Amino acid sequence: MSILVNKDTRVLVQGITGREGRFHAEQMQQYGTRIVAGVTPGKGGQEVLGVPVYDTVKEAVAGHAIDASIVFVPAAAAADAALEAAHAGVPLVVLITEGIPTLDMVAAVKEIKDLGVRLIGGNCPGLISAEESKLGIMPGHVFKKGRVGLISRSGTLTYEAAAALSEAGLGTTTTVGIGGDPIIGTTFKDLLPLFNEDPETEAVVVIGEIGGSDEEEAAAWVKEHMTKPVVGFIGGRSAPKGKRMGHAGAIIMGDVGTPESKLKAFAEAGIPVADTIDEIVELVKERLG
Amino acid sequence: MKLHEYQAKELLAQYGVPVPPGKVAYGPEEAERIAKDFGKRVVIKAQVHVGGRGKAGGVKLARPEEAREVAGKILGMDIKGLTVKKVLVAEAVDIAKEYYAGLIIDRSSQRVVLMVSKEGGVDIEEVARSNPDAIVKFPIDPHKGLRHFEAREVVKRAGLEGNLNRLANVIVQLYNAFKGVDASLAEINPLVVTEQGEIIAADAKIDLDDNALFRHPDLAKLREVEAEHPLEIEASNYGFAYVKLDGNIGVIGNGAGLVMYTLDLVNRAGGKPANFLDIGGGAKAEVVYNAVKLVAKDPDVGGIFINIFGGITRADEVAKGVIQALEEGVVKVPVVMRVAGTAEEEAKKLLEGKPIYLYPNSLEAAKAIVAMVGGAK
């Protein structure tokens, strides 16, 4: 078991004929992801990587059963592409694209949620259920099937944590990179209930960072509802206020987004916080006995 | 991207927001000429990209005949490390009431949120701390926009006094401007009601969303690079996410999260990072070479820590770039590296016998560079 995606998930790739889209679609196929179709407006009728390409998501959905779409469309058109998938009835949309205008995301996130569709990202590495299916750009080989759910605002740091969990023999169930932007489709607190109910997930690691209040909201949910152990991590604890640290969302504004506030929220929810990646593994081991 | 007050006011005026007549001056004589043309009392305001200009003495009232002297004092002034190169000379306003109206992108509600307060003319973050109830917040539906009746209701709830329709108009115009220019923040503070009952934006601030600048080429041109650190400008030419910091250990890594973590490790080991530099995903040797060259150029840097976890980025490509920088002699300081992940073994083979210190573990590597360069001062 896993959350959101598994080996049977049938995937559409939007932007499949572009450089990024094609490269990662091929990587996903090699991982075992069931890609059934692609969409690039104006390129309908072609075949790429052994799957048919359509002009619109509607046409793709008419010809194939599709469970999820992954979007590699350039920033100016990315929110529109995610909306297209949602309106065509695709229940899960993973938006990889970086640099999407914030107001596009404000409008798209609301509309997509109103349609009852789950959006992951944008500006995210995607998600992966270890050794089953990858809808993202992460290096698949570091994810070994196991017992821990992993959610993160970072990319590389997630791969590093997954590798450490794999090496320690703990492994992961599903890993979700929620994205580094201020307005994203799915936050930590949206995913915790799914892990809480997934029979294979025994513990959850939350890799947060400075900026915003996702970690605080996640901690509040854990305190009230979570029955499984949660281990936390906060990146950027030494970052100066008011400076944007790479991710558009990783910025301390006034009193919001400080590491102190996040550490306090984790402490109040009984979530132990690791200072290093190695410590994440140790804390998970301790909690799982 | 930040705009100056005068630029923000020009944009707001295009959307119908009343602003006091004003012009920009680059020298005292020009300021005097503008003030004399207005023929009445003016306010002379430093145009720099920082808050707290008033407290720093960068905002002064003057009669036309005093304008030259007052502008002369403000021009060239240092405000929080920035030199004042231009001033706004604007007609002074007869203030009866000072209010606040602002729009921000709120992450929790995932909406643009309107904030209106009776407590204008002061730092709104201070009001938020000392008297949060004095700020009325309203999350705006992105598809319906801000309707006039909603703005009227907010004005009433906030207890603003003055012509209700006109106050609401200005707030709707502010929202239209916010959407029209793809702002990430827009505020009028103070929003003034004059003795004559006129409503006017006496000061304004707009930050633009960098991700949307491609839609606004005219606004993108307003970026002023002199306000940024020269290394930050060079880094942006290479497409690096780079932030200059005040320590002495250069930090390079792949992925914003990993670089932030690396800064934390350097701090934990008792050192201070000189910068944040993310080479991004899938970087080739040349990109890495440029990154090393850039960081090595910083005179504050006494040593460099390169932290790589290969995913899409191959560790051997990183190693090649670092080796090229070493062989061309652009690096005169010790280099500590930690590589793991994709092509880790190939990278280690390439780095064998090269003048760098290789560690398998990030924290050990951080401790090593701090020991070599020296701790925080």
Tab-separated table of C-alpha atoms in Angstrom, chain A residues 23-143:
chain	number	residue	atom	x	y	z
A	23	PHE	CA	13.296	13.307	-20.433
A	24	HIS	CA	11.374	12.761	-17.226
A	25	ALA	CA	8.596	10.754	-18.912
A	26	GLU	CA	11.276	8.330	-20.055
A	27	GLN	CA	12.792	8.213	-16.568
A	28	MET	CA	9.356	7.533	-15.104
A	29	GLN	CA	8.726	4.709	-17.583
A	30	GLN	CA	12.050	3.153	-16.618
A	31	TYR	CA	10.972	3.315	-12.996
A	32	GLY	CA	7.809	1.422	-13.853
A	33	THR	CA	5.241	4.216	-13.996
A	34	ARG	CA	2.315	3.346	-16.289
A	35	ILE	CA	2.289	6.269	-18.716
A	36	VAL	CA	-0.719	5.852	-20.988
A	37	ALA	CA	-0.786	9.114	-22.964
A	38	GLY	CA	0.708	12.545	-23.429
A	39	VAL	CA	-0.635	15.999	-24.275
A	40	THR	CA	1.008	18.853	-26.144
A	41	PRO	CA	-1.272	21.379	-27.861
A	42	GLY	CA	-0.527	21.290	-31.598
A	43	LYS	CA	1.333	17.977	-31.472
A	44	GLY	CA	-1.710	15.699	-31.390
A	45	GLY	CA	-1.406	12.512	-33.464
A	46	GLN	CA	2.283	11.934	-32.767
A	47	GLU	CA	3.653	9.095	-30.736
A	48	VAL	CA	6.333	9.714	-28.092
A	49	LEU	CA	8.004	7.026	-25.974
A	50	GLY	CA	5.476	4.529	-27.255
A	51	VAL	CA	2.399	6.472	-26.113
A	52	PRO	CA	-0.050	8.565	-28.158
A	53	VAL	CA	0.066	12.363	-27.933
A	54	TYR	CA	-3.157	14.412	-27.911
A	55	ASP	CA	-3.847	18.107	-28.419
A	56	THR	CA	-6.070	18.389	-25.364
A	57	VAL	CA	-6.538	16.569	-22.063
A	58	LYS	CA	-10.222	16.042	-22.961
A	59	GLU	CA	-9.205	13.989	-26.012
A	60	ALA	CA	-6.714	11.976	-23.965
A	61	VAL	CA	-9.329	11.246	-21.307
A	62	ALA	CA	-11.828	10.186	-24.000
A	63	GLY	CA	-9.407	7.551	-25.254
A	64	HIS	CA	-7.834	6.329	-22.016
A	65	ALA	CA	-8.627	5.747	-18.379
A	66	ILE	CA	-6.402	8.268	-16.572
A	67	ASP	CA	-5.843	8.433	-12.812
A	68	ALA	CA	-3.287	11.212	-12.640
A	69	SER	CA	-1.567	13.846	-14.744
A	70	ILE	CA	1.931	15.254	-14.373
A	71	VAL	CA	2.533	18.739	-15.800
A	72	PHE	CA	5.863	19.857	-17.339
A	73	VAL	CA	4.419	22.875	-19.169
A	74	PRO	CA	6.432	26.167	-19.064
A	75	ALA	CA	5.580	28.643	-16.277
A	76	ALA	CA	3.465	31.053	-18.360
A	77	ALA	CA	1.013	28.269	-19.310
A	78	ALA	CA	1.412	25.887	-16.357
A	79	ALA	CA	-1.558	26.935	-14.212
A	80	ASP	CA	-3.775	26.790	-17.305
A	81	ALA	CA	-2.544	23.252	-18.045
A	82	ALA	CA	-3.321	22.141	-14.475
A	83	LEU	CA	-6.829	23.631	-14.811
A	84	GLU	CA	-7.300	21.815	-18.110
A	85	ALA	CA	-6.541	18.471	-16.437
A	86	ALA	CA	-8.833	19.221	-13.500
A	87	HIS	CA	-11.736	20.225	-15.762
A	88	ALA	CA	-11.240	17.092	-17.866
A	89	GLY	CA	-11.867	15.060	-14.719
A	90	VAL	CA	-8.341	13.883	-13.860
A	91	PRO	CA	-8.513	13.369	-10.077
A	92	LEU	CA	-4.803	13.974	-9.271
A	93	VAL	CA	-2.639	16.663	-10.890
A	94	VAL	CA	1.085	16.955	-10.165
A	95	LEU	CA	2.507	20.336	-11.167
A	96	ILE	CA	6.309	20.237	-11.470
A	97	THR	CA	6.880	23.614	-13.170
A	98	GLU	CA	8.915	26.258	-11.348
A	99	GLY	CA	8.372	30.031	-11.498
A	100	ILE	CA	4.584	30.159	-12.015
A	101	PRO	CA	3.075	33.637	-11.396
A	102	THR	CA	1.636	33.652	-7.875
A	103	LEU	CA	-1.747	35.118	-8.833
A	104	ASP	CA	-2.168	32.365	-11.449
A	105	MET	CA	-1.727	29.872	-8.617
A	106	VAL	CA	-4.134	31.718	-6.288
A	107	ALA	CA	-6.855	31.451	-8.935
A	108	ALA	CA	-5.994	27.920	-10.079
A	109	VAL	CA	-5.673	26.372	-6.603
A	110	LYS	CA	-9.144	27.566	-5.627
A	111	GLU	CA	-10.754	26.407	-8.852
A	112	ILE	CA	-9.036	23.009	-8.785
A	113	LYS	CA	-10.047	22.450	-5.152
A	114	ASP	CA	-13.625	23.462	-5.939
A	115	LEU	CA	-13.643	20.730	-8.609
A	116	GLY	CA	-12.638	18.200	-5.951
A	117	VAL	CA	-9.317	17.490	-7.659
A	118	ARG	CA	-6.064	17.066	-5.710
A	119	LEU	CA	-3.217	19.281	-6.900
A	120	ILE	CA	0.394	18.659	-5.795
A	121	GLY	CA	2.839	21.589	-6.318
A	122	GLY	CA	3.757	23.670	-8.283
A	123	ASN	CA	7.493	24.055	-8.122
A	124	CYS	CA	7.775	20.574	-6.666
A	125	PRO	CA	9.692	17.348	-7.343
A	126	GLY	CA	6.470	15.314	-7.448
A	127	LEU	CA	5.640	12.129	-5.595
A	128	ILE	CA	6.823	8.532	-5.555
A	129	SER	CA	5.525	5.307	-4.066
A	130	ALA	CA	8.746	3.340	-3.681
A	131	GLU	CA	9.305	0.548	-6.192
A	132	GLU	CA	5.797	1.086	-7.613
A	133	SER	CA	5.271	4.386	-9.377
A	134	LYS	CA	7.017	7.727	-9.739
A	135	LEU	CA	5.215	10.899	-10.785
A	136	GLY	CA	8.104	13.263	-10.499
A	137	ILE	CA	11.692	14.158	-11.196
A	138	MET	CA	13.397	12.481	-8.233
A	139	PRO	CA	16.174	9.899	-8.656
A	140	GLY	CA	14.145	6.705	-8.245
A	141	HIS	CA	16.993	4.475	-7.078
A	142	VAL	CA	17.327	6.123	-3.641
A	143	PHE	CA	13.755	5.140	-2.674
